[in-house]
Short mmCIF file of the N, C-alpha and C atoms (twelve columns), coordinates in Angstrom:
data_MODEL
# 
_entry.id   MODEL 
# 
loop_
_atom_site.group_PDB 
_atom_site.id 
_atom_site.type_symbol 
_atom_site.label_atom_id 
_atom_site.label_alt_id 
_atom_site.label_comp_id 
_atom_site.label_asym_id 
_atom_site.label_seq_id 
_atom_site.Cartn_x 
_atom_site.Cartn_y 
_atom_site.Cartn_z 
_atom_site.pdbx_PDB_model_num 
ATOM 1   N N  . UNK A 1  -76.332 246.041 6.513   1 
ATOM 2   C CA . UNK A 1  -76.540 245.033 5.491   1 
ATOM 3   C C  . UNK A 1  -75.323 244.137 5.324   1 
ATOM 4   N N  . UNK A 2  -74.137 244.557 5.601   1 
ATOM 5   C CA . UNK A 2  -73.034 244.110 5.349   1 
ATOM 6   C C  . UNK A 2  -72.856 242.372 6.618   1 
ATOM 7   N N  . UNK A 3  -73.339 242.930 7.616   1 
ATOM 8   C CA . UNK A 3  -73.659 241.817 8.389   1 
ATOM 9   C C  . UNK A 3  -74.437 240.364 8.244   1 
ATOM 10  N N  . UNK A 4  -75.655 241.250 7.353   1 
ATOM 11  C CA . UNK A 4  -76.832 239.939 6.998   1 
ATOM 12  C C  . UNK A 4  -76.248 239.258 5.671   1 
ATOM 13  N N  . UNK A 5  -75.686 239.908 5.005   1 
ATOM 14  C CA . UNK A 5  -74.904 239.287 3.337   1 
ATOM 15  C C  . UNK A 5  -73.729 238.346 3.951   1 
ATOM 16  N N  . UNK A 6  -73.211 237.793 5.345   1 
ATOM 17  C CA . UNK A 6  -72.651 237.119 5.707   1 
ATOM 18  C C  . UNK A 6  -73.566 235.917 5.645   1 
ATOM 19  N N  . UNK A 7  -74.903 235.431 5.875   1 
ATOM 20  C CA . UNK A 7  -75.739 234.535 5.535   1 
ATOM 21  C C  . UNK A 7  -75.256 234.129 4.409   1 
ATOM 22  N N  . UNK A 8  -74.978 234.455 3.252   1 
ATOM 23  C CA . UNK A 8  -74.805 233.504 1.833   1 
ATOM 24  C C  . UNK A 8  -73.838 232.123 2.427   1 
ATOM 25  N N  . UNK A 9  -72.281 233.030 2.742   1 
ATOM 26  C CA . UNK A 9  -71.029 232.167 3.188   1 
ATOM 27  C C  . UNK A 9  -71.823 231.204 3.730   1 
ATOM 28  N N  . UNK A 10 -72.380 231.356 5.027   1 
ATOM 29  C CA . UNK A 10 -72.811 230.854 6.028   1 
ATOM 30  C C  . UNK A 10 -73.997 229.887 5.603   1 
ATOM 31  N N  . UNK A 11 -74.673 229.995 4.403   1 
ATOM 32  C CA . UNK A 11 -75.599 229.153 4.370   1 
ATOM 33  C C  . UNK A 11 -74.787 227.872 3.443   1 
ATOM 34  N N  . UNK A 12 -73.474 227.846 2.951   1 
ATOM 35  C CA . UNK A 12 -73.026 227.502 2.094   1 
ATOM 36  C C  . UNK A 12 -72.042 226.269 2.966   1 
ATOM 37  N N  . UNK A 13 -71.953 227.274 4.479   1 
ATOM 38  C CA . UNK A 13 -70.963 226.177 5.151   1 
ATOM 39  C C  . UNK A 13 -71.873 225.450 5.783   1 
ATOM 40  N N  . UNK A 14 -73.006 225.670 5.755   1 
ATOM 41  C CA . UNK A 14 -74.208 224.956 6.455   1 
ATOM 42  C C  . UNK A 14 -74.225 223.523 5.302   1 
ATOM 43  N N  . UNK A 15 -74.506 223.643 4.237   1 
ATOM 44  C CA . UNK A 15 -74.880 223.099 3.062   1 
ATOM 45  C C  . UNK A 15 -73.681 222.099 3.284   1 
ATOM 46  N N  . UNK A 16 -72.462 222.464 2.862   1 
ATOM 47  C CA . UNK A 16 -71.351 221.479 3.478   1 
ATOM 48  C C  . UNK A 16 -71.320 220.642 4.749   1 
ATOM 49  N N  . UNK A 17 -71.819 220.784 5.802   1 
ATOM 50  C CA . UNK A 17 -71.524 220.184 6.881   1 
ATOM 51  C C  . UNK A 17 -72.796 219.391 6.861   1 
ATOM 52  N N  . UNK A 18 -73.928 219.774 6.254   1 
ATOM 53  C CA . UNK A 18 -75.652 218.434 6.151   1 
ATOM 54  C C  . UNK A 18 -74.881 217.726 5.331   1 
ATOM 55  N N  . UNK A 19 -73.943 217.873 4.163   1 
ATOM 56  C CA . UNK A 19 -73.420 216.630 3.134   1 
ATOM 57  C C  . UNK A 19 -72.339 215.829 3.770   1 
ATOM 58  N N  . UNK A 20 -71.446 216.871 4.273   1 
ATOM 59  C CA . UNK A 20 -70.392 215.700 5.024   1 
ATOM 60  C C  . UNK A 20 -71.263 215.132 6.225   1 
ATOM 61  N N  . UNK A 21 -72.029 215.149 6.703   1 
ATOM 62  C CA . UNK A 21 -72.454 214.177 7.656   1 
ATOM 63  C C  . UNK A 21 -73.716 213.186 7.372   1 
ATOM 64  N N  . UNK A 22 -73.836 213.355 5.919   1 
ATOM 65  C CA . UNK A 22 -74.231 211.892 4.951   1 
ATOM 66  C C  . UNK A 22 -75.449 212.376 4.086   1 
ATOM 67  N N  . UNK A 23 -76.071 213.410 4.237   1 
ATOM 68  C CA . UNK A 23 -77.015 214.109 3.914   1 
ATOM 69  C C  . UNK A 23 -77.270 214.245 2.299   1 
ATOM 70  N N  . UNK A 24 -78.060 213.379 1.760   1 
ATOM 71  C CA . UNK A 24 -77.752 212.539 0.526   1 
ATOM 72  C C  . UNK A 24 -79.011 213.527 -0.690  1 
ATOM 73  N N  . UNK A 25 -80.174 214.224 0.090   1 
ATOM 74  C CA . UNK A 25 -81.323 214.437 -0.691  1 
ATOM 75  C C  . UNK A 25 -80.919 216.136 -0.593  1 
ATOM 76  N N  . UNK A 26 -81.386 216.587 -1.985  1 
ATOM 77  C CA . UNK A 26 -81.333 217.911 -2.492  1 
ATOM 78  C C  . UNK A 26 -82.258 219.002 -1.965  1 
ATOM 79  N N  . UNK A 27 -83.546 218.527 -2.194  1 
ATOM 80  C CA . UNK A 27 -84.143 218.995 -1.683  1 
ATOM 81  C C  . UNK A 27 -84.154 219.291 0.290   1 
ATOM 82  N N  . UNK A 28 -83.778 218.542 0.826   1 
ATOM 83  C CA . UNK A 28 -83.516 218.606 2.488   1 
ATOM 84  C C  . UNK A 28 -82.409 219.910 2.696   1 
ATOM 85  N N  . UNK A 29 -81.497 219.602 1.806   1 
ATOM 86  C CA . UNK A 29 -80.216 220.263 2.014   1 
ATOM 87  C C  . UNK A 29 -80.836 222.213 1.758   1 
ATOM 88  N N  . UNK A 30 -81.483 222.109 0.175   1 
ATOM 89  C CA . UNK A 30 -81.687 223.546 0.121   1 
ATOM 90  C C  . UNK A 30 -82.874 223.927 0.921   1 
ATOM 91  N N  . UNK A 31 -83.376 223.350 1.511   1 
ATOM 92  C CA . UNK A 31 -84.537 223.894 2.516   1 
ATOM 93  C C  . UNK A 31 -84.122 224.238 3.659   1 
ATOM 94  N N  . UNK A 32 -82.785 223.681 4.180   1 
ATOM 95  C CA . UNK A 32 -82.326 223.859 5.550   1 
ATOM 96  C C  . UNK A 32 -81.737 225.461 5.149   1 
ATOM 97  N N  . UNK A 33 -80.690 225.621 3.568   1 
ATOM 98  C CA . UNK A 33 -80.180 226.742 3.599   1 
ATOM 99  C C  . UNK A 33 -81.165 227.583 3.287   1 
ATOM 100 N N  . UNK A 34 -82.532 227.648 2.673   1 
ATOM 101 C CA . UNK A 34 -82.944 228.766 2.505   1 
ATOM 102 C C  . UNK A 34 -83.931 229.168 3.794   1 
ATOM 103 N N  . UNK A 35 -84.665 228.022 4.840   1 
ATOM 104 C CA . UNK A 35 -84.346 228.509 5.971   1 
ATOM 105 C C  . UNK A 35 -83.489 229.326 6.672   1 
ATOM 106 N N  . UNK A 36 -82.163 229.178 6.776   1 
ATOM 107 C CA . UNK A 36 -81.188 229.798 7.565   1 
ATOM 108 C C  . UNK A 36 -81.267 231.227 7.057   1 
ATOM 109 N N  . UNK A 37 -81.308 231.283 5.644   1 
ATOM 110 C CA . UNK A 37 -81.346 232.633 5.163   1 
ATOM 111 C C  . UNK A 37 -82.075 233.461 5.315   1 
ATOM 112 N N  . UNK A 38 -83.263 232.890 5.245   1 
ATOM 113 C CA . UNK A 38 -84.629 234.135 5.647   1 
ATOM 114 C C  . UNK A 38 -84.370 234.324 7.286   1 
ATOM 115 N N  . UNK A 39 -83.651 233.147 7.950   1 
ATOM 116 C CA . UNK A 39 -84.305 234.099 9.280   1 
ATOM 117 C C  . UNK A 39 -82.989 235.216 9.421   1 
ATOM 118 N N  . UNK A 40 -82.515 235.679 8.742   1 
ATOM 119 C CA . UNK A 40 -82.102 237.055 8.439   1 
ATOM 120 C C  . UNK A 40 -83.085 237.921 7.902   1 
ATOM 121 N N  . UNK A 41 -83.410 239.143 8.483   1 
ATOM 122 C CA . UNK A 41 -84.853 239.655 7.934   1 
ATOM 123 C C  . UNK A 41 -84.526 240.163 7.056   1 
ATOM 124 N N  . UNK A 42 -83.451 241.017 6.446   1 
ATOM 125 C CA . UNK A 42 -83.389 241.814 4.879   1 
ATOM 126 C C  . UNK A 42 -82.899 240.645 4.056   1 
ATOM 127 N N  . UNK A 43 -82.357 239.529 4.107   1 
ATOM 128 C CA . UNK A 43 -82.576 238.340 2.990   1 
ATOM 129 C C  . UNK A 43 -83.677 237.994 2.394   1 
ATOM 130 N N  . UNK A 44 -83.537 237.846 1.022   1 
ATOM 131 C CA . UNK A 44 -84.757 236.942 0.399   1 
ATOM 132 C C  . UNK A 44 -84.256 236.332 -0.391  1 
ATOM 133 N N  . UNK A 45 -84.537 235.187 -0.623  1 
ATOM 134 C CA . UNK A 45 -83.733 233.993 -1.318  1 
ATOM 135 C C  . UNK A 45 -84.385 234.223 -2.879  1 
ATOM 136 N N  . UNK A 46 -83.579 234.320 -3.607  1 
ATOM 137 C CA . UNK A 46 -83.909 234.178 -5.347  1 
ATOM 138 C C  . UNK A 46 -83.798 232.983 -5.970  1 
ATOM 139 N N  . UNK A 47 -83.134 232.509 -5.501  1 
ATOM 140 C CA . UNK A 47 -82.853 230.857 -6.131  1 
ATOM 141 C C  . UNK A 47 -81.263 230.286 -4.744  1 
ATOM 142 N N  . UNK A 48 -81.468 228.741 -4.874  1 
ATOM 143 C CA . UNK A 48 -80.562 227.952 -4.404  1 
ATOM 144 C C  . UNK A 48 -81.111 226.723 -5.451  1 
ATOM 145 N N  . UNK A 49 -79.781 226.411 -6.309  1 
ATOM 146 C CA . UNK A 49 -79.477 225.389 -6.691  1 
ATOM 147 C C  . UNK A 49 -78.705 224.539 -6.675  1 
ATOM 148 N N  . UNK A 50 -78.785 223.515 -6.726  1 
ATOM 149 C CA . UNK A 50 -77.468 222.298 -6.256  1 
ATOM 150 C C  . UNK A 50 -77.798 221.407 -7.730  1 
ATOM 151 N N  . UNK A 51 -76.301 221.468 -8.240  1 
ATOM 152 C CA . UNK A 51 -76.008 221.495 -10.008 1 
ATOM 153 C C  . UNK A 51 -75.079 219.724 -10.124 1 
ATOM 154 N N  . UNK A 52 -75.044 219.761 -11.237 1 
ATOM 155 C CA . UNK A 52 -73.541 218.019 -11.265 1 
ATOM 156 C C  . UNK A 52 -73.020 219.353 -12.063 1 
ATOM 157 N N  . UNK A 53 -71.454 219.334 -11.081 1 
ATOM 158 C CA . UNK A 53 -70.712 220.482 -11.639 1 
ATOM 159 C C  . UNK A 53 -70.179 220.293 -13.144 1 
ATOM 160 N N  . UNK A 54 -70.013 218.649 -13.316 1 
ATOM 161 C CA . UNK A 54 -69.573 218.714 -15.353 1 
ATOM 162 C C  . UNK A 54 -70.664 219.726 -15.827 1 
ATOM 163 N N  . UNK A 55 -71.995 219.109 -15.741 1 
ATOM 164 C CA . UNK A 55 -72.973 219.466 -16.966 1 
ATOM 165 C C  . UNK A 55 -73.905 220.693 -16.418 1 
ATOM 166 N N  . UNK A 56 -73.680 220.645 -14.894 1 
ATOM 167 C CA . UNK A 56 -74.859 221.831 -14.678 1 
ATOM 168 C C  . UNK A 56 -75.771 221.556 -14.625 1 
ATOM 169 N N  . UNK A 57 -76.633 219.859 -14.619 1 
ATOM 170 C CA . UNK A 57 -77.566 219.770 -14.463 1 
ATOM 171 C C  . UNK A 57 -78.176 219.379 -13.071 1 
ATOM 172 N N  . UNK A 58 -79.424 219.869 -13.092 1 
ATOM 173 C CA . UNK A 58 -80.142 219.080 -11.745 1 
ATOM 174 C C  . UNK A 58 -80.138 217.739 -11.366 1 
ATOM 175 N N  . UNK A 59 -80.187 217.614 -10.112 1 
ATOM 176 C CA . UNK A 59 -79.266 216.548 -9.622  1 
ATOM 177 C C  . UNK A 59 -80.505 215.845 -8.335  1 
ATOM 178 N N  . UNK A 60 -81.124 214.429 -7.857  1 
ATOM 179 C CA . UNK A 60 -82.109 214.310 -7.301  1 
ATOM 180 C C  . UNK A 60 -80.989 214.009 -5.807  1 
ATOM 181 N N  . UNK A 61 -80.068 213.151 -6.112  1 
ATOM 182 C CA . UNK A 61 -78.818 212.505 -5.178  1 
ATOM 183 C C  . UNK A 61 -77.918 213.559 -5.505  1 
ATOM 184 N N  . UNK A 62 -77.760 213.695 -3.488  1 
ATOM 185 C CA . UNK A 62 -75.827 214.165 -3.757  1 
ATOM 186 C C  . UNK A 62 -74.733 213.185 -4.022  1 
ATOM 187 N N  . UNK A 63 -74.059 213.582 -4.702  1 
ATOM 188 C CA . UNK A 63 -73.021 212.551 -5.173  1 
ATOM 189 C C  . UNK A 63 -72.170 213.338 -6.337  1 
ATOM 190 N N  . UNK A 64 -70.784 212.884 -6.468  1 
ATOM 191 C CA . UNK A 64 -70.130 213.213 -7.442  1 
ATOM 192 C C  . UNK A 64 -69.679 214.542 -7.181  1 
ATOM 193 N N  . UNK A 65 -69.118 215.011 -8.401  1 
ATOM 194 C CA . UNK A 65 -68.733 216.912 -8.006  1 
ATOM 195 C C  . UNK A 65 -69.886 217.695 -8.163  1 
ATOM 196 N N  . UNK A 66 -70.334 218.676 -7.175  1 
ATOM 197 C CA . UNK A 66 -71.384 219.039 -7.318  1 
ATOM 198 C C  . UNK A 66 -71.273 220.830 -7.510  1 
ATOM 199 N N  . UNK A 67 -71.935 221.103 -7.730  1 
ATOM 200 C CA . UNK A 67 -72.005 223.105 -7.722  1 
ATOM 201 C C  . UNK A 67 -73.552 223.482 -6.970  1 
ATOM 202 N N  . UNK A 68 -73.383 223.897 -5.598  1 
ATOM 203 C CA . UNK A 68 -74.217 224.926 -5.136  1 
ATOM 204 C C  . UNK A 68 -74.212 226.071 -5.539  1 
ATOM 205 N N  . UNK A 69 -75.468 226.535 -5.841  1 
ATOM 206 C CA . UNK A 69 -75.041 228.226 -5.903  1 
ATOM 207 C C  . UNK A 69 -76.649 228.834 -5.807  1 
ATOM 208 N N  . UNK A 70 -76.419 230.220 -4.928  1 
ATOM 209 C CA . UNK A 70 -77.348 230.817 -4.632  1 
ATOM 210 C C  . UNK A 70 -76.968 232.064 -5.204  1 
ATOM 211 N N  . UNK A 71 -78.358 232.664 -4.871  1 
ATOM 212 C CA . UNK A 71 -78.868 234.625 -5.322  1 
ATOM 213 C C  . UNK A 71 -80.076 234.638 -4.226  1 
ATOM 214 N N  . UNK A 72 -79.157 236.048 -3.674  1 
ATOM 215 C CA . UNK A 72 -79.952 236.391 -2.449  1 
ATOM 216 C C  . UNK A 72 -80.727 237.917 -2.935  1 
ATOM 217 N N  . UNK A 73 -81.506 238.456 -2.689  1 
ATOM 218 C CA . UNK A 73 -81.704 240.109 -2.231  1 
ATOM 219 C C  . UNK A 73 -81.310 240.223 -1.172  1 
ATOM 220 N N  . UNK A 74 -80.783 241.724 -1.063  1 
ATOM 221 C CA . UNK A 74 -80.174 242.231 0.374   1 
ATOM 222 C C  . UNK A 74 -80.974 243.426 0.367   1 
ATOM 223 N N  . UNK A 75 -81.682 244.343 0.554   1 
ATOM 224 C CA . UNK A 75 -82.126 245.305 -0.066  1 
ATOM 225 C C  . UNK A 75 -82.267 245.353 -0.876  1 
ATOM 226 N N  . UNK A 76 -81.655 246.767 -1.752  1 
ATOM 227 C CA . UNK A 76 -81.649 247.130 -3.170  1 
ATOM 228 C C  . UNK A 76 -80.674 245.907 -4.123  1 
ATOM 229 N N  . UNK A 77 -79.881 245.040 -3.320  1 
ATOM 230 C CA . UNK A 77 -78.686 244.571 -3.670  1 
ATOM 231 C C  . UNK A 77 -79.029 243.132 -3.908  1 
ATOM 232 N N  . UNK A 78 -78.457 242.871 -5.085  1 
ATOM 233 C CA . UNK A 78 -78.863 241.077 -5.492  1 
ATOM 234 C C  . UNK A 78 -77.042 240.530 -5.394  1 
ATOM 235 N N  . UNK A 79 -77.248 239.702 -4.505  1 
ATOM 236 C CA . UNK A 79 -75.792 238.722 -3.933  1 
ATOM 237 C C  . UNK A 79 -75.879 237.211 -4.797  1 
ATOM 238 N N  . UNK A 80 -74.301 236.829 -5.302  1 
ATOM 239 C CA . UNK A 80 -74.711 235.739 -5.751  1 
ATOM 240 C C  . UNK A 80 -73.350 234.980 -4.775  1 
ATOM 241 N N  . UNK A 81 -73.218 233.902 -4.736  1 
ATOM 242 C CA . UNK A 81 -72.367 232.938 -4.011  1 
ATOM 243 C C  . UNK A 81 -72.160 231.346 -4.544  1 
ATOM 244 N N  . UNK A 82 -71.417 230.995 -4.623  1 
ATOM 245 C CA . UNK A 82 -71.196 229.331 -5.129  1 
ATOM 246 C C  . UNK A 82 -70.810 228.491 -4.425  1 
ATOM 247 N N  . UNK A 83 -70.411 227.213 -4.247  1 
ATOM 248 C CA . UNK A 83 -69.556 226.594 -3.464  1 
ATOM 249 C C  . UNK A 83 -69.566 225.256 -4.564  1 
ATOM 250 N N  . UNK A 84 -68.133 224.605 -4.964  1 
ATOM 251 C CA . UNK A 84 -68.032 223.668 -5.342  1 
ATOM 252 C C  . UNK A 84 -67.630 222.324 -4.289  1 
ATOM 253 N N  . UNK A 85 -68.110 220.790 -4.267  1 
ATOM 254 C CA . UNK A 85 -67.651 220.126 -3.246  1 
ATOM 255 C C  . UNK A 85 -67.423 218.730 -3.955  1 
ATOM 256 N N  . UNK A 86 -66.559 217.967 -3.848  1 
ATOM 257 C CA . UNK A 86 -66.693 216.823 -3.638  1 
ATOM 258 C C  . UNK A 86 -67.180 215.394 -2.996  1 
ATOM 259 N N  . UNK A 87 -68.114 214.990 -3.745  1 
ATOM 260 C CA . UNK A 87 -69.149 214.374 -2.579  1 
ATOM 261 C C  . UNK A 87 -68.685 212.845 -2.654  1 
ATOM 262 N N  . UNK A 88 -68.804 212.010 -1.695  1 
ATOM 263 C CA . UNK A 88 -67.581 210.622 -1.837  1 
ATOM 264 C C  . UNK A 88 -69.113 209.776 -1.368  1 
# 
């Protein structure tokens, strides 16, 4: 399990590299990561949200400071992960 809970990081540096290469819509971005995640077979995605890091709210455009953050199942085990970014 310790192997497949490397997916969170990994879906997070995924998430970073669709935005730095101009990747502007929310929805595109968390579909690519919660793709990546399931095709790990003991992952199941609980939520991926992409936040405006002031207020925490939902956001339609990337832009501004933003907060990703997911909750995975691993098994018995619920994983959570964040990533804050600056989007220009």
């Amino acid at each position: 399990e310790r192997k497949e809970a490397l997916a969170l990081s990994k879906s997070l540096q995924l998430a970073e590299k669709l935005i730095s290469q101009g990747e502007k819509k929310v929805g595109k971005v968390i579909s690519k990561m919660k793709e990546f995640i399931e095709s790990h077979p003991l992952c199941e995605v609980d939520y991926i949200e992409i936040l405006d890091f002031e207020n925490l709210e939902e956001i339609e455009k990337i832009e501004g400071t933003i907060l990703i953050g997911i909750a995975v199942k691993l098994g018995q085990t619920r994983l959570i992960d964040n990533k804050i970014l600056e989007v220009k």
